[in-house]
PDB file of C-alpha atoms and ligand atoms in Angstrom:
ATOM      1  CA  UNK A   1      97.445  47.686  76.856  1.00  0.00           C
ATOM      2  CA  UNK A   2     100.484  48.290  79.387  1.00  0.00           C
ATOM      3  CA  UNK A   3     100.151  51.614  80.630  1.00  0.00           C
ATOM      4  CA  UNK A   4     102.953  54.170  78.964  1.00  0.00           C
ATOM      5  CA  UNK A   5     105.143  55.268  81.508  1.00  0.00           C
ATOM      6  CA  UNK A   6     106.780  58.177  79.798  1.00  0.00           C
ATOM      7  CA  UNK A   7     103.511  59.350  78.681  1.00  0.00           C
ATOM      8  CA  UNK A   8     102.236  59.047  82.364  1.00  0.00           C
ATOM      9  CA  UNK A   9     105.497  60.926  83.571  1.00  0.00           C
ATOM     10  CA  UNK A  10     105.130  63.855  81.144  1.00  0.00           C
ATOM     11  CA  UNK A  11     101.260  64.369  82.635  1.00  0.00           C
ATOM     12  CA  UNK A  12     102.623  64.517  86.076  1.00  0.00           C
ATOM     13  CA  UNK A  13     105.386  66.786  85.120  1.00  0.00           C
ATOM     14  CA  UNK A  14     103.286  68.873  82.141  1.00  0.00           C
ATOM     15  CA  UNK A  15      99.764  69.766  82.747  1.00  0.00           C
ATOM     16  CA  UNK A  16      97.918  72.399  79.980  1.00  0.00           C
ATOM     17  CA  UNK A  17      95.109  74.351  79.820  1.00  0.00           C
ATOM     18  CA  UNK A  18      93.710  76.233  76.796  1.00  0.00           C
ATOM     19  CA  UNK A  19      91.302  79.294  76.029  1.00  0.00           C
ATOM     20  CA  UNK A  20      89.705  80.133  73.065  1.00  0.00           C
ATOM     21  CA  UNK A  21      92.788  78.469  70.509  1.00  0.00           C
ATOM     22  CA  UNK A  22      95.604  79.766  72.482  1.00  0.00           C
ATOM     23  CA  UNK A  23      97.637  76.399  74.759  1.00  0.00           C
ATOM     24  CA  UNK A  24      99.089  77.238  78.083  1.00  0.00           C
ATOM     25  CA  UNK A  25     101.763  74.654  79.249  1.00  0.00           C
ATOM     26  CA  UNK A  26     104.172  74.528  82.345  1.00  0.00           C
ATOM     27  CA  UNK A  27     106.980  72.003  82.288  1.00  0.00           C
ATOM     28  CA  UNK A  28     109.465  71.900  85.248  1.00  0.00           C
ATOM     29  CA  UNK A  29     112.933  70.906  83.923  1.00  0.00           C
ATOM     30  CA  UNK A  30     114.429  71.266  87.341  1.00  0.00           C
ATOM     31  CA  UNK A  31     112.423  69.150  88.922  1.00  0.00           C
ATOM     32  CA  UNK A  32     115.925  67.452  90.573  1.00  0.00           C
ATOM     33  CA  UNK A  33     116.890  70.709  92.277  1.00  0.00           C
ATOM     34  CA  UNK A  34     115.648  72.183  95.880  1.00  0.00           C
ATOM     35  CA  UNK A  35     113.879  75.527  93.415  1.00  0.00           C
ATOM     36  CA  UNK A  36     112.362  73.076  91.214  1.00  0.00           C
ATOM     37  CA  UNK A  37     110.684  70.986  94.009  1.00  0.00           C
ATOM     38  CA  UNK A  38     109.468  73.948  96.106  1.00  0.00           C
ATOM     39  CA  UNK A  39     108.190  75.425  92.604  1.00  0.00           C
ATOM     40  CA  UNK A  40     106.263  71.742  92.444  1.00  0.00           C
ATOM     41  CA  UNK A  41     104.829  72.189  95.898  1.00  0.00           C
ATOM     42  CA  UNK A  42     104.137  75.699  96.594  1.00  0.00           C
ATOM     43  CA  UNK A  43     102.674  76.810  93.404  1.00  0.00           C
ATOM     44  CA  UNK A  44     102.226  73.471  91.003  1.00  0.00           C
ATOM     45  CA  UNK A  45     102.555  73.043  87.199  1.00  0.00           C
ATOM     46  CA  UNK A  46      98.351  73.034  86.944  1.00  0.00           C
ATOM     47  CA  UNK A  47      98.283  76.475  88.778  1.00  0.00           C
ATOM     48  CA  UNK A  48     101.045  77.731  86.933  1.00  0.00           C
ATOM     49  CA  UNK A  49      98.936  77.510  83.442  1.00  0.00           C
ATOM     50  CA  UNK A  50      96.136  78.364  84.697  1.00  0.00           C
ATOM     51  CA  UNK A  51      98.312  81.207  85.613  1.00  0.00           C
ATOM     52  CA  UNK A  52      99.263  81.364  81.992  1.00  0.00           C
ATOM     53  CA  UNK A  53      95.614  81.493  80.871  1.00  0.00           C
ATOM     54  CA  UNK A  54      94.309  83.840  82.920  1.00  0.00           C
ATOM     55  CA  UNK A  55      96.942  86.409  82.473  1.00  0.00           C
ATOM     56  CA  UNK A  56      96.547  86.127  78.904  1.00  0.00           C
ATOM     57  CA  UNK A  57      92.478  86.555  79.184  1.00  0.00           C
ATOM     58  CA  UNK A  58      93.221  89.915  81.160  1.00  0.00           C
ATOM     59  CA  UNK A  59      95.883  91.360  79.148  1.00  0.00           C
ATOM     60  CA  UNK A  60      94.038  91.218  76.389  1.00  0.00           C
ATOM     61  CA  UNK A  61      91.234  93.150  77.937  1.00  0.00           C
ATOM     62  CA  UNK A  62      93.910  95.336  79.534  1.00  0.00           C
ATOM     63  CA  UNK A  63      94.978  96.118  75.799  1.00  0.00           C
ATOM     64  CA  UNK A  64      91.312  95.961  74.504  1.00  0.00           C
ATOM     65  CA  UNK A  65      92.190  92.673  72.156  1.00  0.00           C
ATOM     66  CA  UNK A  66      88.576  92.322  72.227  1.00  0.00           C
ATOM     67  CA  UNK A  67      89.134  89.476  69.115  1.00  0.00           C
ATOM     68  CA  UNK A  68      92.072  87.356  68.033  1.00  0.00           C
ATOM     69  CA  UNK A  69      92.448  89.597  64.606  1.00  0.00           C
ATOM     70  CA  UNK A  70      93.563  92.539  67.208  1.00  0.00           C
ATOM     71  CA  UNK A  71      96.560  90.346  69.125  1.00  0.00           C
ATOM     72  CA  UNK A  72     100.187  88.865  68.458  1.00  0.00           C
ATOM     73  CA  UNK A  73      99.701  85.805  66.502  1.00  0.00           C
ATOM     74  CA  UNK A  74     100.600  83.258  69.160  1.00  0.00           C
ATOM     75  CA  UNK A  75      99.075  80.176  69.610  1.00  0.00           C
ATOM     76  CA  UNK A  76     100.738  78.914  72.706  1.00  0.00           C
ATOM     77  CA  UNK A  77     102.070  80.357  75.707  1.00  0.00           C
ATOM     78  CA  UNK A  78     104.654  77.774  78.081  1.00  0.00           C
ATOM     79  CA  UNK A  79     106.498  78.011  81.065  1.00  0.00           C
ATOM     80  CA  UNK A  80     109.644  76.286  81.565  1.00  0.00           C
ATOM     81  CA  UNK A  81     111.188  76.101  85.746  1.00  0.00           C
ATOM     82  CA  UNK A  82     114.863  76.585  84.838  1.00  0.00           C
ATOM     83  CA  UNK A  83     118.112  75.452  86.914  1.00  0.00           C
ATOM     84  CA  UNK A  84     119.232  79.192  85.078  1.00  0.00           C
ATOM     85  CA  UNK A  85     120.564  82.273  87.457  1.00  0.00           C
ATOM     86  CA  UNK A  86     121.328  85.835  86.657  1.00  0.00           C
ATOM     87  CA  UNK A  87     117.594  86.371  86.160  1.00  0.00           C
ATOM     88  CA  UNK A  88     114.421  85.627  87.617  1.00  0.00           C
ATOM     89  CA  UNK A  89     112.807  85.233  84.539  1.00  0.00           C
ATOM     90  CA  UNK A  90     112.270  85.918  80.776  1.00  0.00           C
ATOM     91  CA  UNK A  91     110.466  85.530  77.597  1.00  0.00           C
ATOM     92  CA  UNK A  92     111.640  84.671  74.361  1.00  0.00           C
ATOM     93  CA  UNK A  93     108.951  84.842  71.865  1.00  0.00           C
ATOM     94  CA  UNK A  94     106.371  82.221  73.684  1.00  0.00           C
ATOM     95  CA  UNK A  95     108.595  80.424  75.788  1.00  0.00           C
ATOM     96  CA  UNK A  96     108.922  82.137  79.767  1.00  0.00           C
ATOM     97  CA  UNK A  97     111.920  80.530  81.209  1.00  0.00           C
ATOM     98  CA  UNK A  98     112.017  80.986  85.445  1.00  0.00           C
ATOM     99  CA  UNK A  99     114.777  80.384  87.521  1.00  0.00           C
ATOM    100  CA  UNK A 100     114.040  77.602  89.748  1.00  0.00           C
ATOM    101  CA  UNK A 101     117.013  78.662  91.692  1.00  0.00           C
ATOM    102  CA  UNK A 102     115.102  82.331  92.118  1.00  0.00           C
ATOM    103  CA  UNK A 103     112.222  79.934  93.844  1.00  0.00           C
ATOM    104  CA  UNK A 104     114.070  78.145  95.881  1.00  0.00           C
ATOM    105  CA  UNK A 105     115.860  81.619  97.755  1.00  0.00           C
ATOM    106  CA  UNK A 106     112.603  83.348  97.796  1.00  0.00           C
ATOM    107  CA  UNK A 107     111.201  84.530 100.901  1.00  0.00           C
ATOM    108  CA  UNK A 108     107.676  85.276 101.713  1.00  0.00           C
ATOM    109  CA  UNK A 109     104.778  84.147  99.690  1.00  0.00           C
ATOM    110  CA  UNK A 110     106.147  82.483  97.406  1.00  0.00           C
ATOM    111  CA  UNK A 111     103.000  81.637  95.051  1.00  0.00           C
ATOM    112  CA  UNK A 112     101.496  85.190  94.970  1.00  0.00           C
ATOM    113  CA  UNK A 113     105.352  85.980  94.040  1.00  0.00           C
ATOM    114  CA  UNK A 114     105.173  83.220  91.040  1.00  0.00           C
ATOM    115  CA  UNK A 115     101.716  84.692  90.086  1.00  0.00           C
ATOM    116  CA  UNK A 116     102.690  87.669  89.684  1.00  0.00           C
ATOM    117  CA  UNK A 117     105.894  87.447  87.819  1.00  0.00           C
ATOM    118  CA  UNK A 118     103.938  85.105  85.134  1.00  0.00           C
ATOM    119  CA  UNK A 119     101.701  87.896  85.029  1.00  0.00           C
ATOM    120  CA  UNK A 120     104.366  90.392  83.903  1.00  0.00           C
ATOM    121  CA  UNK A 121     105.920  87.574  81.485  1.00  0.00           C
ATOM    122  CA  UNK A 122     103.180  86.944  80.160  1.00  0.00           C
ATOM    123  CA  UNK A 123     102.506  90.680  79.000  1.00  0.00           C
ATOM    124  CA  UNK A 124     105.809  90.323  76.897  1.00  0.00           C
ATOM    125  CA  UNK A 125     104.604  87.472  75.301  1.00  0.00           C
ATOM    126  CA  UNK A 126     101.406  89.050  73.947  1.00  0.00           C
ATOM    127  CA  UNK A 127     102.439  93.111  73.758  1.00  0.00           C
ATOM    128  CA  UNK A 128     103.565  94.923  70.922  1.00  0.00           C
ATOM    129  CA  UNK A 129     107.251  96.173  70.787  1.00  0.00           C
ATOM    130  CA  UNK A 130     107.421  98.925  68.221  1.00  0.00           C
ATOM    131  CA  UNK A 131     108.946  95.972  65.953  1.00  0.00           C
ATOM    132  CA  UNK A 132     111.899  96.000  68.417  1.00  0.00           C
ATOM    133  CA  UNK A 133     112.387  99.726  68.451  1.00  0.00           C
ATOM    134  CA  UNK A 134     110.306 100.501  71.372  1.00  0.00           C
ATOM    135  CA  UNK A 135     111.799 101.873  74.652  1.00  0.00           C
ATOM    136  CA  UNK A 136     112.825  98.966  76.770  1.00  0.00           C
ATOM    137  CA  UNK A 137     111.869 100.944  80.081  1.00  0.00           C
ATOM    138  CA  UNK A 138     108.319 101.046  78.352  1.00  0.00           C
ATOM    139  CA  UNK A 139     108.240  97.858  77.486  1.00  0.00           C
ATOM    140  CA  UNK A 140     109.426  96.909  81.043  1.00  0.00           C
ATOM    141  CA  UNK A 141     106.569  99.106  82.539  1.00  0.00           C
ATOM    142  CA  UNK A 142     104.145  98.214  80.645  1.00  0.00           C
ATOM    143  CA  UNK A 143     104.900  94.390  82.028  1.00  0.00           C
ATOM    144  CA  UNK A 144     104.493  95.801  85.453  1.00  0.00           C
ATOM    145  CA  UNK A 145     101.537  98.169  84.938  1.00  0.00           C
ATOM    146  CA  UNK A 146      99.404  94.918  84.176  1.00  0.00           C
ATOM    147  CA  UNK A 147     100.776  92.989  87.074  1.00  0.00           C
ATOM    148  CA  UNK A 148      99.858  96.100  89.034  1.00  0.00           C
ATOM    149  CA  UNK A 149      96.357  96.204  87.413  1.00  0.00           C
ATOM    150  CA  UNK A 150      95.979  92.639  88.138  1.00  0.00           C
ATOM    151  CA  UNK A 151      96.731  92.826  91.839  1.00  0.00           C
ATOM    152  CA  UNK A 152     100.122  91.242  92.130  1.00  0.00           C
ATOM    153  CA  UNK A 153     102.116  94.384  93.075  1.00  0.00           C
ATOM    154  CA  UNK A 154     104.572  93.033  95.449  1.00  0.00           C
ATOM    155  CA  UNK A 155     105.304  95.489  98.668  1.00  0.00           C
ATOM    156  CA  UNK A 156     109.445  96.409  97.738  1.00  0.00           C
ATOM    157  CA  UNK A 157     107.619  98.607  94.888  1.00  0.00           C
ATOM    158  CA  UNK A 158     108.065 102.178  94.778  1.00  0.00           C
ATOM    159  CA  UNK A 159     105.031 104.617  95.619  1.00  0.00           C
ATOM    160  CA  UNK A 160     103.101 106.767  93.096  1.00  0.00           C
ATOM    161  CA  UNK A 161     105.564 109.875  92.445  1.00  0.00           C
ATOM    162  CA  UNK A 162     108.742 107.959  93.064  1.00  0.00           C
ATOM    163  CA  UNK A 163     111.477 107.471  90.472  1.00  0.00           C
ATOM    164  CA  UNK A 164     114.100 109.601  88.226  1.00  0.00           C
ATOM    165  CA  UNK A 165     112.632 108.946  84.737  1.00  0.00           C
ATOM    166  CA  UNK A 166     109.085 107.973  82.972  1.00  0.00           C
ATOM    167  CA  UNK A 167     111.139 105.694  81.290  1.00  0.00           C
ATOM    168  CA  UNK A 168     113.394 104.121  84.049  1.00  0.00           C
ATOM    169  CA  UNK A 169     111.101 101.071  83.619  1.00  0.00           C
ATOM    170  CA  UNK A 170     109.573  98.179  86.147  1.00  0.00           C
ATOM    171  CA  UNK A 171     107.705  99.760  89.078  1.00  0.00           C
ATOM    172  CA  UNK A 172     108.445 103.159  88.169  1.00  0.00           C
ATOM    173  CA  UNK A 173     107.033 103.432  84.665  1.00  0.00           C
ATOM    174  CA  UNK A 174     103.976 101.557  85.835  1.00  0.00           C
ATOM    175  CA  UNK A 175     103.044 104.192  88.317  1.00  0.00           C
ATOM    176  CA  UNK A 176     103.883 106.209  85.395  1.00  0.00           C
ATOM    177  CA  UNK A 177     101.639 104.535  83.472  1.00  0.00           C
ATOM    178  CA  UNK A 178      99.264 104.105  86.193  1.00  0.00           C
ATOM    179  CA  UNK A 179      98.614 108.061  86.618  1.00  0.00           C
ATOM    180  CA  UNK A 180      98.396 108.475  82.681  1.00  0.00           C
ATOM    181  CA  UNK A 181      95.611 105.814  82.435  1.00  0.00           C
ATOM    182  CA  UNK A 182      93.870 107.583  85.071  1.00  0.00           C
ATOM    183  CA  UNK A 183      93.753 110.562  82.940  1.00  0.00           C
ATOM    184  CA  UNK A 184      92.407 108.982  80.028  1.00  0.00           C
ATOM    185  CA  UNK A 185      91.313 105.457  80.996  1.00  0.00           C
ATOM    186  CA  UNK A 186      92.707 102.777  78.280  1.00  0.00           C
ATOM    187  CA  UNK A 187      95.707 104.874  77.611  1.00  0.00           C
ATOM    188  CA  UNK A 188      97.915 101.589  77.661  1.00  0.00           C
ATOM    189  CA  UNK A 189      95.599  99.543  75.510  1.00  0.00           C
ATOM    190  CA  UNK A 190      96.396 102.998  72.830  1.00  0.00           C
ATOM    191  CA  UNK A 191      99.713 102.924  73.548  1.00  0.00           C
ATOM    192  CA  UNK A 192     100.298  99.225  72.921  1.00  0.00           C
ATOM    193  CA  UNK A 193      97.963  99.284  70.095  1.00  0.00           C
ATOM    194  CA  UNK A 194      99.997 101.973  68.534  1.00  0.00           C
ATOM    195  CA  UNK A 195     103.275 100.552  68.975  1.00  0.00           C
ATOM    196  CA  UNK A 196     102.877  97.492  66.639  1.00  0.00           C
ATOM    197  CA  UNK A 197     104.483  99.066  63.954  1.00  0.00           C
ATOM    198  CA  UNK A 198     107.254 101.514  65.342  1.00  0.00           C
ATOM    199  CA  UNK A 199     107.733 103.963  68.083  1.00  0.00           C
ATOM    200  CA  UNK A 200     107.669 107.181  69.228  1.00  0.00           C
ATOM    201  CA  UNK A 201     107.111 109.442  72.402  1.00  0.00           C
ATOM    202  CA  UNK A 202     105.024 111.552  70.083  1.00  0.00           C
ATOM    203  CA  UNK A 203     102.812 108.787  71.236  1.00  0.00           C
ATOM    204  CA  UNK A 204     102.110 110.277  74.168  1.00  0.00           C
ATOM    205  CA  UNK A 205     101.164 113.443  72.343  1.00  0.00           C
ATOM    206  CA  UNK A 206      98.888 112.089  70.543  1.00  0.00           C
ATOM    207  CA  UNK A 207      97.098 110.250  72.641  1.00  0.00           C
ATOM    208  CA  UNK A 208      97.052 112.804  75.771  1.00  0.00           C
ATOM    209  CA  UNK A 209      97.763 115.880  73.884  1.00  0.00           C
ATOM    210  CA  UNK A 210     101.222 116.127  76.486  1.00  0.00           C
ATOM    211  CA  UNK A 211     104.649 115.371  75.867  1.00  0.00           C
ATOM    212  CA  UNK A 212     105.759 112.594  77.988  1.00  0.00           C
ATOM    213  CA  UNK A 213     108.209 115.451  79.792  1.00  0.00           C
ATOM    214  CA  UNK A 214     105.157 117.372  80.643  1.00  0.00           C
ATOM    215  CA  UNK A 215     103.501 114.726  81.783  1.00  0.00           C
ATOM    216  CA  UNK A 216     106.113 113.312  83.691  1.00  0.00           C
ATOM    217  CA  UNK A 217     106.845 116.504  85.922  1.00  0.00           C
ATOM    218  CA  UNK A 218     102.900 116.783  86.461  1.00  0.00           C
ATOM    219  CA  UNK A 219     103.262 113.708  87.804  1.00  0.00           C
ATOM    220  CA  UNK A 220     105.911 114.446  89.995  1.00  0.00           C
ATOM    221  CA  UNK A 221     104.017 117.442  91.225  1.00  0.00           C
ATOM    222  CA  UNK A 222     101.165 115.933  92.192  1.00  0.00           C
ATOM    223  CA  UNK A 223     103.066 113.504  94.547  1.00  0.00           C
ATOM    224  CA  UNK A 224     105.588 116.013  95.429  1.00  0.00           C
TER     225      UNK A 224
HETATM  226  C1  NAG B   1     103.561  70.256  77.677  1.00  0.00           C
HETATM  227  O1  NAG B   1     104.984  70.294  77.567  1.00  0.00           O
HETATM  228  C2  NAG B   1     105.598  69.037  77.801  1.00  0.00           C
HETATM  229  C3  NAG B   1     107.104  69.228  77.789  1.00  0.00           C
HETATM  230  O2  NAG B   1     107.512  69.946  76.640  1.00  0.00           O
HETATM  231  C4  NAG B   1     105.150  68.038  76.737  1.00  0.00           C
HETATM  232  O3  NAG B   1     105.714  66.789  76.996  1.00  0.00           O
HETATM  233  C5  NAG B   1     103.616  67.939  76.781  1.00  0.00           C
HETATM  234  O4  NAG B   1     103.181  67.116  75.740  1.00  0.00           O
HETATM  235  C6  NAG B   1     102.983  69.303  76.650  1.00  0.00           C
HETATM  236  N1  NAG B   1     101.543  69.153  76.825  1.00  0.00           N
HETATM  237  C7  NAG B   1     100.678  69.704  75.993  1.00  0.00           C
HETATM  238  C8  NAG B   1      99.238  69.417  76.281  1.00  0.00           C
HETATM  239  O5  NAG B   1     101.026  70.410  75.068  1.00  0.00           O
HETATM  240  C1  NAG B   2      91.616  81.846  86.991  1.00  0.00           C
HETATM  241  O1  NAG B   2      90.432  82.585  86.803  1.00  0.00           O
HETATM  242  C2  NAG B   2      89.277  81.930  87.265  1.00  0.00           C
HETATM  243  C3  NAG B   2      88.085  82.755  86.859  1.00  0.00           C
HETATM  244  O2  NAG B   2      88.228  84.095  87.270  1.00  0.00           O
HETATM  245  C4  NAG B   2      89.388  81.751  88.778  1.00  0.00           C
HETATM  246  O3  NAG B   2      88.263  81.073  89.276  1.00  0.00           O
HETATM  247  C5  NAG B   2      90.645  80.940  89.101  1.00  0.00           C
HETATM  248  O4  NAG B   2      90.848  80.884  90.503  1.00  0.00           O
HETATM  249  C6  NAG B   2      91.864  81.584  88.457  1.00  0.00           C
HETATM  250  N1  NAG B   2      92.991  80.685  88.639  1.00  0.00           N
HETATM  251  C7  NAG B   2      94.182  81.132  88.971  1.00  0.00           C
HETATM  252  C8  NAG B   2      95.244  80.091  89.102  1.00  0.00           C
HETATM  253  O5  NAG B   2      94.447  82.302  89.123  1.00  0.00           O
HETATM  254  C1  NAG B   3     119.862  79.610  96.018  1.00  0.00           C
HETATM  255  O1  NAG B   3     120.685  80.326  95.095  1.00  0.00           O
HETATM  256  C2  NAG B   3     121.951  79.741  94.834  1.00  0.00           C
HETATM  257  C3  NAG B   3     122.727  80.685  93.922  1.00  0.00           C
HETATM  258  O2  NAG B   3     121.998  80.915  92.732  1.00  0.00           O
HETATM  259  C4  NAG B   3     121.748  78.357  94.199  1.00  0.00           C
HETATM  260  O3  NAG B   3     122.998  77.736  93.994  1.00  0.00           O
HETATM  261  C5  NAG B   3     120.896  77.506  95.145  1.00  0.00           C
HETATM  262  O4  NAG B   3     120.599  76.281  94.495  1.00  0.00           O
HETATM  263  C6  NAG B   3     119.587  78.203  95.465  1.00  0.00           C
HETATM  264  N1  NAG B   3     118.828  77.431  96.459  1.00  0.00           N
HETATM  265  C7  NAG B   3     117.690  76.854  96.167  1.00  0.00           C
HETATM  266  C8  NAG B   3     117.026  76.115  97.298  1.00  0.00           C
HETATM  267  O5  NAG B   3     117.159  76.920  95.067  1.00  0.00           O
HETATM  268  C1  NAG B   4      88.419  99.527  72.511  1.00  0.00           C
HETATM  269  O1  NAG B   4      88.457  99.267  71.093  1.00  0.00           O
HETATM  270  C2  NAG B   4      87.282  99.573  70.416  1.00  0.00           C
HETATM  271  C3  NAG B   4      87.480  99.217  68.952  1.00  0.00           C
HETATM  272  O2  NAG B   4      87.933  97.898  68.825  1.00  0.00           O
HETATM  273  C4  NAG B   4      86.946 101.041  70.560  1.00  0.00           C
HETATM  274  O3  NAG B   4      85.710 101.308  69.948  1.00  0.00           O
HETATM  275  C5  NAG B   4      86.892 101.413  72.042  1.00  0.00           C
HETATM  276  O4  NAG B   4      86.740 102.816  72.166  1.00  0.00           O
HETATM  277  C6  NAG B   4      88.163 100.996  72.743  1.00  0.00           C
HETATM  278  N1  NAG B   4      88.049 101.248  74.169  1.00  0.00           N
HETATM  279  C7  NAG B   4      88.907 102.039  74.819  1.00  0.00           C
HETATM  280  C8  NAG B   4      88.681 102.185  76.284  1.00  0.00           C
HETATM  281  O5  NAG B   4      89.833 102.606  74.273  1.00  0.00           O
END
């Protein structure tokens, strides 16, 4: 039998991995552009779901998801490298799009860079979002409190105590976050786990007994 070229050109340019029933899959659709290649060679589409797979195994410790019944009913996660600016990534639903042209500017470590972005894209993928009514700076921090968690805090992040609001979102409601967990370890997984079905910042009160305003200047004190 004659060997299938397209199938042998989609292995070279898709490679999967799976755990428990969930697929992980990394594609690079910009493989003809100076981001796509140095995705291909500094990071590579095998690392990349790997990536995918063991994000997903730590968020859902992160949120407690000790069993599939507990977690967003997804049963694949894939990346896609991008020749799209104006971001330098997202997530619809399943699908993370980067921008290979994001890859190809980068300086520095590139790979740890990759990692953890894939890391916070992959947190959209699986957390709740208050069935689209929760706070978008949460939801934002919440991506970034499990890259934190996970080691992948790049150095341009703010330090504990900086920032304007708890909910300004990225770095700033992770150290947020961050300093809440600390008082009541597994705060996020509660949080999350609460916000499948709506939102509030009553949250907050009920998990911590605080309002997230008194809790937010405590915070501020303690770094001040
Ligand atoms: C991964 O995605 C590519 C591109 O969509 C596809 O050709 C390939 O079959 C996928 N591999 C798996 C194992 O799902
Ligand atoms: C994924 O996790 C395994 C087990 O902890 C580890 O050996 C491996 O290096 C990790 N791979 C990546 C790409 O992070
Ligand atoms: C760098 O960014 C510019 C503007 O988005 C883009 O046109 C160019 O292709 C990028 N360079 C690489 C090597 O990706
Ligand atoms: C994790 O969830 C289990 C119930 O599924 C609960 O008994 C346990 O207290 C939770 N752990 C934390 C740290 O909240």
């Amino acid at each position: 039998m004659k060997p299938d070229l397209a199938a042998a050109a989609s292995l070279l340019l898709a490679l999967a991995a799976t755990a428990g029933a969930v697929t992980f899959n990394a594609t690079d659709a910009a493989s003809g552009t100076g981001g796509g290649q140095r995705f291909e060679q500094a990071v590579g589409l095998a690392y990349a779901s790997q990536v995918l797979s063991n994000a997903s195994t730590f968020i859902w410790s992160a949120f407690n998801q000790t069993s599939a019944a507990d977690r967003k009913a997804v049963d694949a996660v894939t990346l896609v490298v991008e020749d799209v600016g104006g971001a330098v990534a997202f997530t619809s639903d399943d699908v993370i799009t980067l921008s290979a042209p994001y890859v190809g500017n980068f300086s520095g470590d590139v790979k740890a860079e990759v990692t953890g972005v894939l890391f916070h894209e992959t947190t959209h993928v699986w957390q709740w979002d208050g069935q689209g009514t929760a706070d978008g700076g949460l939801i934002e921090g919440i991506a970034d409190f499990v890259r934190l968690k996970a080691g992948y805090a790049p150095g341009h992040w703010v330090q504990p105590g900086q920032g304007d609001r708890w909910d300004q979102g990225y770095d700033v409601t992770a150290r947020f976050l961050d300093y809440c967990d600390s008082l009541k370890p597994g705060f996020v997984a509660l949080l999350n786990a609460k916000t499948k079905d709506g939102y509030s910042d009553d949250f907050f009160v009920q998990i911590l007994g605080k309002s997230v305003q008194q809790l937010w200047q405590e915070y501020k004190a303690k770094y001040a």
